[in-house]
Amino acid sequence: MLRALAVDDERPSLEELLYLLNADPRIGSAEGAGDATEALRRINRALESGPDGPEAIDVVFLDIQMPGLDGLDLARLLGGFARPPLIVFVTAHEDFAVQAFDLKAVDYVLKPVRKERLAEAVRRAAAQRGTAPRIPVHEPDPDHIPVELGGVTRFVPVDDITHVEAQGDYARLHTDRGSHLVRIPLSTLEERWRSRGFVRIHRRHLVALRHIGELRLDAGTVSVLVGSEELQVSRRHARELRDLLMRRTTS
């Protein structure tokens, strides 16, 4: 059973989060803090108590934008401890996702918080703490990839993705209707989608061959037009890309 601390300076949001946490059977106890300073004092008591002590905390559900010490600041402080609690960020803002995962966050949940989405964050925290129940493992749907948008998980068809851009350990999926940030390295998507016609053209870009409109050569540089966006092709990938495009047009 996980022992949780929820941190949010907005009282209604904190009460709602505590209600949802206490309703989850994997949460043994959940208490709240109204700001990061109060949370830090509570976490210090937990660390002094030890991992099996009565004050112990396994996971912190942490808002980001708070007056004074914000959630990212608190997470950085906790990262310096020998055995810090796990961190799940709960925020209304998508913009901090990359920073959050760089701080080794277990999950990043967008407000308004849905019961099902929070349950997934609890499952991930329980898995890291070794308390997750054994459940059947299902292979991911090869035709879709789950993305989170405004607190809702949507399943984007892989065929709609024109190209993918690396952003550290994450990848930004581009479609004609917008883009989505997912916590998957570009190298993983390259391996997973090679058979679906995706090819690496640069250390930062993976492109769907079917969405390439033009191959451009200009003063020794190579680029491709994907929709209205021009992407540079690195020299090491240029020959392979030309060969693939030629085979596609002659087959």
Coordinates of C-alpha atoms in Angstrom, one line a residue:
M1 CA 0.0 0.0 0.0
L2 CA 1.4 3.4 -1.0
R3 CA 1.7 6.3 1.4
A4 CA 1.0 9.5 -0.5
L5 CA 1.4 13.2 -0.1
A6 CA -0.6 15.6 -2.3
V7 CA 0.7 19.1 -2.7
D8 CA -1.4 21.9 -4.2
D9 CA -1.9 25.6 -3.2
E10 CA -5.5 25.6 -4.5
R11 CA -7.7 24.0 -1.8
P12 CA -10.5 22.7 -4.1
S13 CA -7.9 21.0 -6.3
L14 CA -6.1 19.5 -3.3
E15 CA -9.4 18.2 -1.8
E16 CA -10.4 16.6 -5.1
L17 CA -7.0 15.0 -5.5
L18 CA -7.1 13.6 -2.0
Y19 CA -10.6 12.2 -2.6
L20 CA -9.5 10.4 -5.7
L21 CA -6.3 9.1 -4.0
N22 CA -8.2 7.8 -1.0
A23 CA -10.6 6.0 -3.3
D24 CA -7.8 4.0 -4.9
P25 CA -7.2 0.6 -3.2
R26 CA -3.5 0.8 -3.7
I27 CA -3.2 4.0 -1.6
G28 CA -2.9 3.1 2.1
S29 CA -2.9 6.7 3.3
A30 CA -3.0 10.2 1.6
E31 CA -2.5 13.5 3.2
G32 CA -2.3 17.1 1.9
A33 CA 0.0 20.1 1.9
G34 CA -0.9 23.6 0.8
D35 CA 2.5 24.6 -0.6
A36 CA 5.9 23.3 -1.3
T37 CA 7.5 24.6 1.9
E38 CA 4.9 22.7 4.0
A39 CA 5.4 19.6 1.9
L40 CA 9.2 19.8 2.4
R41 CA 8.8 19.9 6.1
R42 CA 6.5 16.9 5.9
I43 CA 8.9 15.0 3.7
N44 CA 11.8 15.8 6.0
R45 CA 9.9 14.1 8.8
A46 CA 9.2 11.1 6.6
L47 CA 12.9 10.7 5.8
E48 CA 13.9 11.0 9.4
S49 CA 11.3 8.3 10.2
G50 CA 12.9 5.9 7.7
P51 CA 11.2 3.9 4.8
D52 CA 9.3 1.7 7.2
G53 CA 8.6 4.3 9.9
P54 CA 5.1 5.7 10.7
E55 CA 5.8 9.1 9.0
A56 CA 7.1 7.5 5.7
I57 CA 5.9 8.8 2.3
D58 CA 6.3 6.7 -0.9
V59 CA 5.0 9.1 -3.5
V60 CA 4.3 12.8 -3.8
F61 CA 1.6 14.1 -6.1
L62 CA 2.9 17.6 -6.9
D63 CA 1.4 20.7 -8.5
I64 CA 4.0 22.8 -10.4
Q65 CA 2.9 26.4 -10.3
M66 CA 2.7 27.5 -6.7
P67 CA 3.7 30.8 -5.0
G68 CA 7.2 30.8 -3.5
L69 CA 8.9 27.4 -4.0
D70 CA 7.3 25.8 -7.0
G71 CA 6.9 22.1 -7.7
L72 CA 9.9 21.8 -10.0
D73 CA 12.1 23.5 -7.3
L74 CA 10.8 21.0 -4.7
A75 CA 11.5 18.1 -7.0
R76 CA 15.1 19.3 -7.6
L77 CA 15.6 19.5 -3.9
L78 CA 14.2 16.0 -3.4
G79 CA 16.5 14.7 -6.1
G80 CA 19.5 15.4 -3.8
F81 CA 18.2 13.1 -1.0
A82 CA 19.5 9.6 -0.6
R83 CA 16.1 8.0 -0.8
P84 CA 13.5 10.5 -2.0
P85 CA 9.9 9.7 -2.5
L86 CA 8.6 9.2 -6.0
I87 CA 7.2 12.2 -7.8
V88 CA 4.0 12.5 -9.9
F89 CA 3.4 15.9 -11.3
V90 CA -0.3 17.0 -11.4
T91 CA -0.7 20.3 -13.3
A92 CA -2.9 22.3 -15.6
H93 CA 0.1 23.1 -17.9
E94 CA 1.5 20.8 -20.5
D95 CA 4.6 23.0 -21.1
F96 CA 6.7 21.6 -18.2
A97 CA 6.6 17.9 -19.2
V98 CA 10.1 17.6 -20.5
Q99 CA 11.5 19.3 -17.4
A100 CA 9.4 17.1 -15.2
F101 CA 10.6 13.9 -16.7
D102 CA 14.2 15.1 -16.6
L103 CA 13.7 15.2 -12.9
K104 CA 12.8 11.5 -13.0
A105 CA 9.1 12.0 -12.4
V106 CA 7.0 8.8 -12.5
D107 CA 4.2 10.5 -14.4
Y108 CA 2.8 13.8 -15.5
V109 CA -1.0 14.1 -15.1
L110 CA -2.9 17.1 -16.5
K111 CA -5.8 18.8 -14.8
P112 CA -8.7 18.4 -14.6
V113 CA -7.7 15.1 -13.1
R114 CA -9.7 12.1 -14.3
K115 CA -10.0 9.1 -12.1
E116 CA -8.8 6.7 -14.7
R117 CA -5.7 8.8 -15.6
L118 CA -4.8 9.2 -11.9
A119 CA -5.2 5.4 -11.4
E120 CA -2.6 4.9 -14.2
A121 CA -0.2 7.2 -12.3
V122 CA -0.7 5.3 -9.1
R123 CA -0.1 2.0 -11.0
R124 CA 3.2 3.3 -12.2
A125 CA 4.3 4.5 -8.8
A126 CA 3.3 1.1 -7.3
A127 CA 5.3 -0.7 -10.0
Q128 CA 8.4 1.4 -9.1
R129 CA 7.9 0.7 -5.4
G130 CA 7.4 -3.0 -6.1
T131 CA 3.9 -3.1 -4.8
A132 CA 2.0 -3.4 -8.1
P133 CA -0.3 -6.4 -8.5
R134 CA 0.5 -8.8 -11.3
I135 CA -1.8 -8.3 -14.2
P136 CA -1.8 -9.7 -17.7
V137 CA 0.6 -7.9 -20.1
H138 CA -1.0 -6.9 -23.4
E139 CA 1.0 -5.9 -26.5
P140 CA 0.5 -2.3 -27.5
D141 CA -1.8 -1.5 -30.4
P142 CA 0.5 -1.4 -33.5
D143 CA -1.8 1.0 -35.4
H144 CA -2.2 3.7 -32.7
I145 CA -0.1 5.4 -30.1
P146 CA -1.6 6.9 -26.9
V147 CA -1.0 10.6 -26.3
E148 CA -2.3 12.8 -23.5
L149 CA -4.1 16.0 -24.4
G150 CA -5.9 18.2 -21.9
G151 CA -6.2 15.4 -19.4
V152 CA -7.7 13.0 -22.0
T153 CA -5.8 10.1 -23.4
R154 CA -6.3 9.9 -27.2
F155 CA -5.1 7.2 -29.6
V156 CA -3.4 8.7 -32.6
P157 CA -3.3 6.6 -35.8
V158 CA 0.3 5.9 -36.7
D159 CA -0.6 6.5 -40.4
D160 CA -1.5 10.1 -39.5
I161 CA 2.0 10.9 -38.3
T162 CA 4.0 12.7 -40.8
H163 CA 7.3 12.9 -38.9
V164 CA 8.7 12.6 -35.4
E165 CA 11.1 15.1 -33.7
A166 CA 13.5 14.0 -31.0
Q167 CA 13.4 16.1 -27.8
G168 CA 15.8 14.4 -25.4
D169 CA 14.3 11.2 -24.1
Y170 CA 11.0 12.2 -25.6
A171 CA 9.6 12.5 -29.0
R172 CA 7.2 15.0 -30.6
L173 CA 4.7 13.4 -33.0
H174 CA 3.6 15.7 -35.9
T175 CA 0.4 15.2 -37.7
D176 CA -1.6 17.5 -40.1
R177 CA -3.7 18.6 -37.1
G178 CA -1.0 19.3 -34.6
S179 CA 1.7 17.7 -32.5
H180 CA 1.9 15.6 -29.3
L181 CA 4.8 15.0 -26.9
V182 CA 5.3 11.3 -25.8
R183 CA 7.8 9.8 -23.4
I184 CA 9.4 7.5 -25.9
P185 CA 13.0 7.9 -27.3
L186 CA 13.2 8.5 -31.1
S187 CA 15.4 5.3 -31.4
T188 CA 12.5 3.2 -30.0
L189 CA 10.0 4.6 -32.5
E190 CA 12.5 4.1 -35.3
E191 CA 12.8 0.4 -34.5
R192 CA 9.1 0.0 -33.9
W193 CA 7.9 1.8 -37.0
R194 CA 10.6 0.8 -39.5
S195 CA 8.3 -1.8 -41.1
R196 CA 5.6 0.9 -41.4
G197 CA 7.7 3.1 -43.7
F198 CA 9.4 5.4 -41.3
V199 CA 13.0 6.2 -41.9
R200 CA 15.6 8.2 -40.0
I201 CA 16.8 11.2 -42.0
H202 CA 18.7 13.0 -39.2
R203 CA 19.6 12.4 -35.6
R204 CA 16.6 14.5 -34.7
H205 CA 14.0 13.4 -37.3
L206 CA 12.1 10.3 -38.3
V207 CA 9.9 10.7 -41.3
A208 CA 7.1 8.6 -42.9
L209 CA 8.1 8.0 -46.5
R210 CA 4.5 8.3 -47.7
H211 CA 4.3 11.9 -46.4
I212 CA 7.4 13.1 -48.2
G213 CA 6.2 15.5 -51.0
E214 CA 9.6 16.5 -52.4
L215 CA 13.3 15.7 -52.2
R216 CA 15.4 18.8 -52.6
L217 CA 19.1 19.2 -53.5
D218 CA 20.7 22.6 -53.0
A219 CA 24.4 23.3 -53.1
G220 CA 25.3 19.9 -51.7
T221 CA 22.6 19.8 -49.0
V222 CA 19.6 17.5 -49.0
S223 CA 16.2 18.2 -47.5
V224 CA 12.7 16.9 -47.8
L225 CA 9.3 18.6 -47.8
V226 CA 6.8 17.1 -45.5
G227 CA 3.5 19.0 -45.7
S228 CA 4.6 22.6 -45.5
E229 CA 7.7 21.9 -43.4
E230 CA 11.2 21.5 -44.9
L231 CA 13.5 19.1 -42.9
Q232 CA 17.2 18.7 -43.4
V233 CA 18.6 15.3 -44.3
S234 CA 22.0 14.5 -42.8
R235 CA 24.8 13.3 -45.2
R236 CA 24.9 9.8 -43.6
H237 CA 21.2 9.3 -44.3
A238 CA 20.9 11.0 -47.7
R239 CA 21.9 8.0 -49.9
E240 CA 19.7 5.5 -48.1
L241 CA 16.7 8.0 -48.3
R242 CA 17.2 8.5 -52.0
D243 CA 17.4 4.8 -52.6
L244 CA 14.2 4.2 -50.6
L245 CA 12.3 6.9 -52.4
M246 CA 13.4 5.6 -55.8
R247 CA 12.3 2.1 -54.9
R248 CA 9.0 3.5 -53.8
T249 CA 8.3 5.4 -57.0
T250 CA 9.3 2.4 -59.3
S251 CA 7.5 -0.3 -57.3

